[in-house]
Coordinates of C-alpha atoms in Angstrom, one line a residue:
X1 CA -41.5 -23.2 93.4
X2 CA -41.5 -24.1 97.0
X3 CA -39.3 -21.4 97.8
X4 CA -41.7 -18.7 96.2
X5 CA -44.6 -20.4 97.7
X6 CA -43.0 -20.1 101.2
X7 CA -41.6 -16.2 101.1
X8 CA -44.5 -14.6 99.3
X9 CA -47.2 -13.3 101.6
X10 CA -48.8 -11.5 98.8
X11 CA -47.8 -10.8 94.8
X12 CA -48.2 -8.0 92.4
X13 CA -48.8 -9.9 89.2
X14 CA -47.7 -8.4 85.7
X15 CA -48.2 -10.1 82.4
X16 CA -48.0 -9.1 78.6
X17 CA -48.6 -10.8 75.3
X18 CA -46.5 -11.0 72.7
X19 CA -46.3 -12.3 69.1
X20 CA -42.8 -13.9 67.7
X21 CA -40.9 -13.3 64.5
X22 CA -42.5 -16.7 63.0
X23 CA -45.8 -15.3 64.0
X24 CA -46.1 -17.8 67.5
X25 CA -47.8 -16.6 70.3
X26 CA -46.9 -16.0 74.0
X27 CA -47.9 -14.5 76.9
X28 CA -45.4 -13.8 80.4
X29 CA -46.6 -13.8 83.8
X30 CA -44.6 -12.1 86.2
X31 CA -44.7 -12.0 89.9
X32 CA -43.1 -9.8 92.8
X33 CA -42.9 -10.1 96.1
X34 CA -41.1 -8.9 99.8
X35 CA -39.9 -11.4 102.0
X36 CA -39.8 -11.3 105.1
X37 CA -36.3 -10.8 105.1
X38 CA -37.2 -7.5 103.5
X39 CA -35.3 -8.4 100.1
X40 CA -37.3 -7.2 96.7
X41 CA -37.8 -10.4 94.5
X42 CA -39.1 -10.9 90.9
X43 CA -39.7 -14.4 89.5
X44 CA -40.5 -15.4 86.2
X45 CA -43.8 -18.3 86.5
X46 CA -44.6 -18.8 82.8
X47 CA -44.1 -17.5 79.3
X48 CA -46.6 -19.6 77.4
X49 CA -47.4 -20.5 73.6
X50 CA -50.7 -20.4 73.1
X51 CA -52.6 -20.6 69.5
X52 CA -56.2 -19.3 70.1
X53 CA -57.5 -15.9 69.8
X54 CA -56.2 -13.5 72.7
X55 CA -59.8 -13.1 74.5
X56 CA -60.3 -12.2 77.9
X57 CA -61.8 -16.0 79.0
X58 CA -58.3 -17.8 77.3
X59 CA -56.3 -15.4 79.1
X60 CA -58.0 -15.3 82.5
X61 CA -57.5 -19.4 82.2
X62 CA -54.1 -19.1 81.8
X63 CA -53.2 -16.8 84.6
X64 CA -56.0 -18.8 86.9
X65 CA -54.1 -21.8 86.1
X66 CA -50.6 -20.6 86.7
X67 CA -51.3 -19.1 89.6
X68 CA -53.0 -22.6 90.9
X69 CA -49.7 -24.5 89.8
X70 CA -47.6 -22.3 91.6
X71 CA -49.9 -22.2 94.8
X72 CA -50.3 -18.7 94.8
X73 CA -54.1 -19.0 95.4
X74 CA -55.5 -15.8 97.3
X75 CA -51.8 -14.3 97.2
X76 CA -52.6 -11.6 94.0
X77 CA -53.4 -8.2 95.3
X78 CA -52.8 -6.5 92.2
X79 CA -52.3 -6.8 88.6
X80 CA -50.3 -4.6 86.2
X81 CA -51.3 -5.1 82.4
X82 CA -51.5 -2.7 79.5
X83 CA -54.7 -1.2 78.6
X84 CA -55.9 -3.9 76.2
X85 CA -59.4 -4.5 76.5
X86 CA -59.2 -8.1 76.4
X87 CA -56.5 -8.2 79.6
X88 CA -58.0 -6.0 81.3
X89 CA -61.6 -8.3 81.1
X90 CA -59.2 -10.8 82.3
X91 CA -58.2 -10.0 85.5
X92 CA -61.8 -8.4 86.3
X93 CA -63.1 -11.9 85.5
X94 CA -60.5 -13.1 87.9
X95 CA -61.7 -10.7 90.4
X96 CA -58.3 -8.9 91.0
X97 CA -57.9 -5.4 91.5
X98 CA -56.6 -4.1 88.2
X99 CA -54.0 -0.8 87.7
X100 CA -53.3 0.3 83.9
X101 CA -49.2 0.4 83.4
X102 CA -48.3 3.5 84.3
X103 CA -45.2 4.2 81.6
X104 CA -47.8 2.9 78.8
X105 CA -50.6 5.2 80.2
X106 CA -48.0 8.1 80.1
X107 CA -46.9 7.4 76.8
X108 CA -50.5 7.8 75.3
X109 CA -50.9 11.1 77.3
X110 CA -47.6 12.5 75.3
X111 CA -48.7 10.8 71.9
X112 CA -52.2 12.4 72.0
X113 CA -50.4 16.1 73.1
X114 CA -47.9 15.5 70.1
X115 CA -50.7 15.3 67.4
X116 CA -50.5 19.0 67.5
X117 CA -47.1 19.0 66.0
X118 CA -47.4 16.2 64.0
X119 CA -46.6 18.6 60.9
X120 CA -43.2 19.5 62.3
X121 CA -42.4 16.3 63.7
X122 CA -43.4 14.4 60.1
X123 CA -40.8 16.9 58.8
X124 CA -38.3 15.5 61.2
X125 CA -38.8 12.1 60.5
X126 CA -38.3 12.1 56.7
X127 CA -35.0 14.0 57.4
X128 CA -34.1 11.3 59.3
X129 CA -35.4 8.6 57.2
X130 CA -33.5 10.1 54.4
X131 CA -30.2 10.0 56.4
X132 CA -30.8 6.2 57.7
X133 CA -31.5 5.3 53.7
X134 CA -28.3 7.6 52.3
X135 CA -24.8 6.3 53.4
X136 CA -23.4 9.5 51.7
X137 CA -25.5 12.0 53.7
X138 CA -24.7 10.2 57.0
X139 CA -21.2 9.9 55.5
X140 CA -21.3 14.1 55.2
X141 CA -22.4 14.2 58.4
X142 CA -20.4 12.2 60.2
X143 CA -17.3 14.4 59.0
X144 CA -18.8 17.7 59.3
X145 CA -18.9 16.9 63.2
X146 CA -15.1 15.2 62.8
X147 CA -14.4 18.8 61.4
X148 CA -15.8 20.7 64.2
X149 CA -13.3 18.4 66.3
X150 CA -16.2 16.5 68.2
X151 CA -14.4 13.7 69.7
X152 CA -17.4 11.1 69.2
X153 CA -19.4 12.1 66.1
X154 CA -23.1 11.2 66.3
X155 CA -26.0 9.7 64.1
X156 CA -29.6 10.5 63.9
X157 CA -31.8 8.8 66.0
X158 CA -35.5 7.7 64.1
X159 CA -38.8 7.8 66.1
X160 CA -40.3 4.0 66.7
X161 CA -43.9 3.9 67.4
X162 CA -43.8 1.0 69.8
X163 CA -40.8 2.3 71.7
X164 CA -42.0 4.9 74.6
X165 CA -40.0 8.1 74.2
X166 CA -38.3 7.4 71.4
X167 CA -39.9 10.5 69.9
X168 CA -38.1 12.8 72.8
X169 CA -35.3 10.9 71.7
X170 CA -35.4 11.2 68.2
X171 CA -36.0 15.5 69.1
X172 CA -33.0 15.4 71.6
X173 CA -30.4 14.0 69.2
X174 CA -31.8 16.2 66.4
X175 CA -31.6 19.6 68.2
X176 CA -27.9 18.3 69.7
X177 CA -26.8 17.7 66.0
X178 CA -28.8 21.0 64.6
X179 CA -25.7 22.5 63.1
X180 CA -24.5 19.8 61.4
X181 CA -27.6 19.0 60.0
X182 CA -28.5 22.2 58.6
X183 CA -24.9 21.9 56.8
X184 CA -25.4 18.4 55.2
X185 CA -28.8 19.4 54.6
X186 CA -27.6 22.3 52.6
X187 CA -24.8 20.1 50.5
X188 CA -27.5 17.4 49.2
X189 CA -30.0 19.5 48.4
X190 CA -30.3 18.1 45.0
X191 CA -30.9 14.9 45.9
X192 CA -33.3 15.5 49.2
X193 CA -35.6 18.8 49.2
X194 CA -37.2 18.7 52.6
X195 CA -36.0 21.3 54.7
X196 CA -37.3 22.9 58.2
X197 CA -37.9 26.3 58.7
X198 CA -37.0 28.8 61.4
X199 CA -40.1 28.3 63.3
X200 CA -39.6 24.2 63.1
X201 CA -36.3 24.5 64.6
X202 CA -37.4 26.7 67.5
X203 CA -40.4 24.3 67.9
X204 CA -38.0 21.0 67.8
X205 CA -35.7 23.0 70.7
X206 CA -38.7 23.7 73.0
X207 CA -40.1 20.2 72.1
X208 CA -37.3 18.8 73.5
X209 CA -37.4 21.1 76.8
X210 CA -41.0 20.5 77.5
X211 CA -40.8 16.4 76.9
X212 CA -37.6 16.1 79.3
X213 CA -40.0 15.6 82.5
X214 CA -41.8 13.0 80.4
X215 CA -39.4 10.9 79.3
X216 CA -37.2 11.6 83.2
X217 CA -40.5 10.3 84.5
X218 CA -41.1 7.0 82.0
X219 CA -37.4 6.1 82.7
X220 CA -37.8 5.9 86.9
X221 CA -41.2 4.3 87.1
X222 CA -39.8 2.0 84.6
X223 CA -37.3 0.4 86.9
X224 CA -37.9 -3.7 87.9
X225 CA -35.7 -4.2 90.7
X226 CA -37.1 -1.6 93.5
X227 CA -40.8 -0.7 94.2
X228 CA -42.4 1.8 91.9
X229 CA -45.8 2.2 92.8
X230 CA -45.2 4.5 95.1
X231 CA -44.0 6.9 93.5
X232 CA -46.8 6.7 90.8
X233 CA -48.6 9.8 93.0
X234 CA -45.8 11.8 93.6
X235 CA -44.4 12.1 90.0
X236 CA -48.0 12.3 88.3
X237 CA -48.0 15.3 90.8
X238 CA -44.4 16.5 90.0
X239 CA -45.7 16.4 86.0
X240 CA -48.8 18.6 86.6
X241 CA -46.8 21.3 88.3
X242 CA -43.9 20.8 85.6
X243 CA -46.8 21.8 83.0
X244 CA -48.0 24.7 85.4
X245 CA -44.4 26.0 85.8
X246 CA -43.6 26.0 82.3
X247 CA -46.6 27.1 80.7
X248 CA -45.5 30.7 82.7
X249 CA -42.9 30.6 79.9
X250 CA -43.1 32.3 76.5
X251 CA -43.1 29.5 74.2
X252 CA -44.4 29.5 70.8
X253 CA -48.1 28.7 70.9
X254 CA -48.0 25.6 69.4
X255 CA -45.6 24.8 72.3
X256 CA -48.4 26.1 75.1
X257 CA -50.9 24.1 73.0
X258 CA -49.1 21.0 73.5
X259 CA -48.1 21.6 77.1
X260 CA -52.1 22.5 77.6
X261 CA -52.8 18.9 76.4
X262 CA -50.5 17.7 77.9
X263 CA -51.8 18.7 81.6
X264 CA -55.7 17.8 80.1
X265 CA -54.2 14.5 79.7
X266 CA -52.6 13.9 83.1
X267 CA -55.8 15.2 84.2
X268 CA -58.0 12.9 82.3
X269 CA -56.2 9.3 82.5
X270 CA -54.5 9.3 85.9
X271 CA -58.1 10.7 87.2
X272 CA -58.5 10.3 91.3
X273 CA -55.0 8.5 91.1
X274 CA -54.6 9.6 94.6
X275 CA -57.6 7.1 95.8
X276 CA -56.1 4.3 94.3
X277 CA -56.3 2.1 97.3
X278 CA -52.8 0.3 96.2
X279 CA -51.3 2.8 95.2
X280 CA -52.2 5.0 97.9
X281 CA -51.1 2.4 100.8
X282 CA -47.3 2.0 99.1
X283 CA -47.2 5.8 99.2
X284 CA -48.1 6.1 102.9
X285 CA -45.5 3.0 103.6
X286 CA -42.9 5.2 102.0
X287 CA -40.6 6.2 104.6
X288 CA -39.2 9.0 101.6
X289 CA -43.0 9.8 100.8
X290 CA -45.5 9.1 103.5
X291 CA -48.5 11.7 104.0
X292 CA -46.4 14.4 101.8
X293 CA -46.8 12.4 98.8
X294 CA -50.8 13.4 99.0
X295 CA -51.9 16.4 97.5
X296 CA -55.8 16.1 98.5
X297 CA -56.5 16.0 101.9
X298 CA -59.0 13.5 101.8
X299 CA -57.2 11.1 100.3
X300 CA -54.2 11.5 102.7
X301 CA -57.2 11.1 105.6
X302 CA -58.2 8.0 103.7
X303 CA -55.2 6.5 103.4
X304 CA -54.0 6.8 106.7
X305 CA -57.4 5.8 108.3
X306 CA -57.3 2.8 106.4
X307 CA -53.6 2.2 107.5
X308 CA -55.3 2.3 110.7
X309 CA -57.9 -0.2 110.4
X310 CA -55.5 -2.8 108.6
X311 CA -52.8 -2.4 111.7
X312 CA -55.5 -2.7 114.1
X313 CA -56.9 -5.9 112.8
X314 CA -53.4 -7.5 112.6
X315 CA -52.7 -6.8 115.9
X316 CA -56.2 -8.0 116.8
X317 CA -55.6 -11.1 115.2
X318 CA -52.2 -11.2 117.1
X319 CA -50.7 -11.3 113.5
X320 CA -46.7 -11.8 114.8
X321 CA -44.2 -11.7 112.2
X322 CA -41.0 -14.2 113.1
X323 CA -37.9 -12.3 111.7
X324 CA -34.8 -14.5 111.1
X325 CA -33.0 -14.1 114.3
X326 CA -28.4 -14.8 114.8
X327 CA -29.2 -17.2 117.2
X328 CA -26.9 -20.3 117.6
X329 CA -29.0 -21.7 120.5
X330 CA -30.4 -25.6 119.3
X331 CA -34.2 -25.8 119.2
X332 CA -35.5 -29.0 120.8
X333 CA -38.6 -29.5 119.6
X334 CA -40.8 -31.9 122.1
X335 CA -38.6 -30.9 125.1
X336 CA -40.5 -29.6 127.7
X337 CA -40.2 -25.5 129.2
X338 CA -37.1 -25.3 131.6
X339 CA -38.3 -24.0 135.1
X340 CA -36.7 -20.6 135.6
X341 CA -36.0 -18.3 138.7
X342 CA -37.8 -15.6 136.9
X343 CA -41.3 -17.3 135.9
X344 CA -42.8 -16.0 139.0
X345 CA -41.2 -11.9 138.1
X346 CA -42.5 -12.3 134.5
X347 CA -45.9 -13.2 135.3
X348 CA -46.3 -10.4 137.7
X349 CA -44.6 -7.7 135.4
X350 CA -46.3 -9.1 132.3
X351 CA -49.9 -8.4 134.7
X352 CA -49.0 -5.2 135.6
X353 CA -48.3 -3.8 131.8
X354 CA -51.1 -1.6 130.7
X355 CA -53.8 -3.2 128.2
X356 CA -54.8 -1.2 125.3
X357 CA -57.0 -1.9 122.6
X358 CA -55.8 -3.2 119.1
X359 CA -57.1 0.7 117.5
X360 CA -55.4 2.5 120.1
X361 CA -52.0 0.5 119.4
X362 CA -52.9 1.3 116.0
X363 CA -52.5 4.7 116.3
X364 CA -50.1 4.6 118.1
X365 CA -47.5 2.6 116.2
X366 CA -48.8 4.6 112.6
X367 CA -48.2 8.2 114.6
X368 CA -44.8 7.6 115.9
X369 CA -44.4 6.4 111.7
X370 CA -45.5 9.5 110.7
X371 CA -43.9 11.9 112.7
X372 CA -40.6 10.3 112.2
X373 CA -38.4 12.0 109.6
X374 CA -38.7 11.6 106.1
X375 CA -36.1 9.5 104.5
X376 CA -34.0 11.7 102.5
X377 CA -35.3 10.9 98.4
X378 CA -31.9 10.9 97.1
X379 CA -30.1 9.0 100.3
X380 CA -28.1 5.8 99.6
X381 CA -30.8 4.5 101.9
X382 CA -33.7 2.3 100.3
X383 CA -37.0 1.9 101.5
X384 CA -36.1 -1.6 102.1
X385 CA -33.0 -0.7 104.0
X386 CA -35.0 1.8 106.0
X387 CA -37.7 -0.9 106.8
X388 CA -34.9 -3.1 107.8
X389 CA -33.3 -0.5 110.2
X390 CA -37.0 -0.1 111.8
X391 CA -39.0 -3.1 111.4
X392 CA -38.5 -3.4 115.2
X393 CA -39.6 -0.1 116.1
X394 CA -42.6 -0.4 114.2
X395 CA -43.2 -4.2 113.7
X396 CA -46.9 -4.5 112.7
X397 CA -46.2 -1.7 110.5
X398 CA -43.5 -3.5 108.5
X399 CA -45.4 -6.5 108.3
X400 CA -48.1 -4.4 106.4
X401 CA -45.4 -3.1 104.7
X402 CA -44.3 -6.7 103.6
X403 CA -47.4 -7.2 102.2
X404 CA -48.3 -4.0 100.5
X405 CA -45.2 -2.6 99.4
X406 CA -44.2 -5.1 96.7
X407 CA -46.0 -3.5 93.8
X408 CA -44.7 -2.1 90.7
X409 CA -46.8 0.4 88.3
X410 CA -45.6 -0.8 84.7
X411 CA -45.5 -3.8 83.2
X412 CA -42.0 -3.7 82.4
X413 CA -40.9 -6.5 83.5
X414 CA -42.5 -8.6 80.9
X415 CA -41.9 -6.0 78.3
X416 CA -38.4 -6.8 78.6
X417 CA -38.8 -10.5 79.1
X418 CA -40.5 -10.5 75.8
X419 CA -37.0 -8.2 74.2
X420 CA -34.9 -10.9 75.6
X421 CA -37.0 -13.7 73.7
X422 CA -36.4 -11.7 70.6
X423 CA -32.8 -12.7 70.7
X424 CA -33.5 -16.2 71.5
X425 CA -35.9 -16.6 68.3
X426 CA -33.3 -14.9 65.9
X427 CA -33.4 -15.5 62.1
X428 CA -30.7 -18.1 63.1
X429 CA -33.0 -20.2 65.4
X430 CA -36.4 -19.8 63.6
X431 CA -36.9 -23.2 63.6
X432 CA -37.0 -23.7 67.6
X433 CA -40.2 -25.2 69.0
X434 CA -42.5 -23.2 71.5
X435 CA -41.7 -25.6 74.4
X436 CA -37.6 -24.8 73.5
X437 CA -38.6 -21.0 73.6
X438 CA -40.4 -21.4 76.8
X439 CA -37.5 -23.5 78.5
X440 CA -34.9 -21.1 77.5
X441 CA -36.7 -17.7 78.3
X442 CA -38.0 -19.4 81.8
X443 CA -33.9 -20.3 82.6
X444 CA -32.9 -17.0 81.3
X445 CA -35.0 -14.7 83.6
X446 CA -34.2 -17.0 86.5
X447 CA -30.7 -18.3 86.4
X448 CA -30.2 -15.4 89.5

């Protein structure tokens, strides 16, 4: 605790409910932070049993008071929950800026585009149902492939509402295994009568092709140990000219249909994304991203006026960030300055240096930033690395940097806390008590 307490300068907080398979409650609380060291950290503060109803007042208590324990008072700077109603009333009653997960926000934008095919893809779903409930068909199945000398025969894979993507999943395996389905399918028809048509299958392919950028997307904002909001900009840009680029193609119109709603959706629930002050600040700190992450003007200007202001006011508050330094000199704490030959020369020279105004070393410091190169997006090189290699060459900048660029955009983290408790509270260990449950998942996320 003291060790969190003593590297975080700021937090982005995630958190997440979630309900047991012997019906106990719990909610996860999440924090992650930059030191100063420049090394990405995520710590596990609570996964709590509570028994009341899940409003917004018991659940802004319970992140007000784990928050308090941990004495990361005035440390939160953003919050990453679901879209719940009652979470999101919350952290406004906490007074937290709030940002909606971005992988579950995505996944609703994709579920609302897919209602136009739900026909087709209810179609699907039986055919795999029927397979996951007939050992013989999958049997059938299974050796068809053998026979076409596939080294590692496949099964179907079956849509799960709570899993994101598992529908482009489900679509992927299916068009991948289309031959060998259409041959089972034609050996049991006695016992199973739903078939596809022509048009299905060309709809299931193109499905597949249109949903790739989706699901590519979900799976890298997803990730927990680097920095994802900012890249939350950039790839909700990348998806809107993914749907302008392939709505030039000829699809069937159902397809265009789906890609149309698709686009509305971006549109409509990642609205003004770009003026998401949070958002917008980790994009401008990213050495891969800075001002060519922006795709309106005014928000770049925005951004990088406010970058501006928040440098200049460090540096006016003579804001200095110690960095751990190789020195194997002995401090002496209490001893007295050694007179040197060279007070007199550093007084003069330090005198003589030209004074400039905390805005004008602002602009200075964020220029030189910008016009530096871009990091390359694919190099071995990590933000963080970068930051390391040029936290001296732009020192108030990194210190922002420290402080802003910590956030994630989903709430994955708990998400996959909350799978991991799963296999602690196994039909095997139903009869553990809350408190156990909380012990265990709280040494389990943190043993590293």
């Amino acid at each position: 605790m003291k060790e969190v307490q003593r590297e975080a300068m700021s937090v982005c907080l995630t958190t997440d409910t979630w309900t047991s398979s012997v019906n106990d409650s719990y909610i996860a609380i999440t924090i992650h932070y930059t030191t100063l060291e420049l090394e990405f950290k995520t710590v596990l503060l609570e996964s709590a049993h509570y028994s009341e109803k899940h409003t917004g007042e018991l659940l802004a208590s319970q992140l007000k008071n784990t928050i308090e324990a941990w004495g990361l008072t005035g440390k939160v700077v953003l919050a990453i929950t679901d879209n719940a109603k009652n979470i999101v009333n919350a952290i406004n009653l906490l007074g937290w800026k709030h940002f909606g997960c971005y992988a579950h926000t995505l996944n609703l934008v994709v579920d609302d585009a897919l209602k136009i095919v739900k026909d087709t893809l209810e179609k699907i779903k039986n055919i795999v149902s029927y397979f996951k409930r007939s050992s013989s068909a999958t049997d059938r199945l299974i050796k068809y492939q053998v026979q076409q000398q596939i080294n590692i025969p496949k099964k179907l894979k079956q849509s799960i509402p709570t899993r994101w993507n598992s529908t482009f999943f489900m679509l992927q395996r299916f068009v991948e295994l289309e031959e060998a389905v259409r041959a089972t399918l034609a050996l049991v028809q006695r016992d199973f009568d739903e078939s596809l048509s022509e048009d299905d299958w060309i709809i299931c392919t193109q499905l597949t092709t249109i949903l790739k950028p989706f699901e590519q997307a979900t799976a890298k904002m997803s990730g927990e140990k680097y920095t994802t909001a900012s890249m939350a900009i950039v790839v909700t840009r990348g998806l809107h000219n993914v749907c302008e680029n392939l709505l030039k193609n000829q699809y069937k119109p159902v397809i265009s249909n789906v890609l149309l709603k698709l686009k509305e959706g971006l549109s409509m629930r990642f609205n003004n994304i770009e003026y998401h002050k949070e958002l917008a600040m980790s994009t401008l700190l990213d050495p891969r991203f800075k001002m060519s992450g922006f795709s309106d003007k005014c928000a770049t200007d925005h951004s990088k006026k406010r970058a501006i202001d928040m440098v200049a006011t460090m540096i006016g508050n003579s804001v200095v960030t110690h960095y751990p330094t190789t020195s194997n000199e002995p401090s002496q704490p209490g001893c007295s300055k050694e007179i040197s030959i060279w007070d007199d020369f550093d007084r003069e020279v330090n005198n003589l240096q030209p004074r400039s105004s905390p805005m004008a070393k602002a602009i200075t410091e964020i220029g030189a930033y910008l016009e530096d190169a871009l990091l390359p997006r694919n190099s071995e090189d990590t933000p963080l690395e970068w930051w390391k290699n040029n936290r001296h060459l732009y020192p108030t900048l990194c210190k922002l940097f420290i402080k802003r660029g910590n956030f994630l955009a989903t709430s994955v983290p708990c998400e996959r806390i909350f799978s991991k408790a799963g296999y602690i509270i196994n039909d095997r260990r139903t009869r553990l008590t809350s408190e156990k449950v909380r012990q265990l998942v709280f040494l389990n996320i943190n043993k590293t």
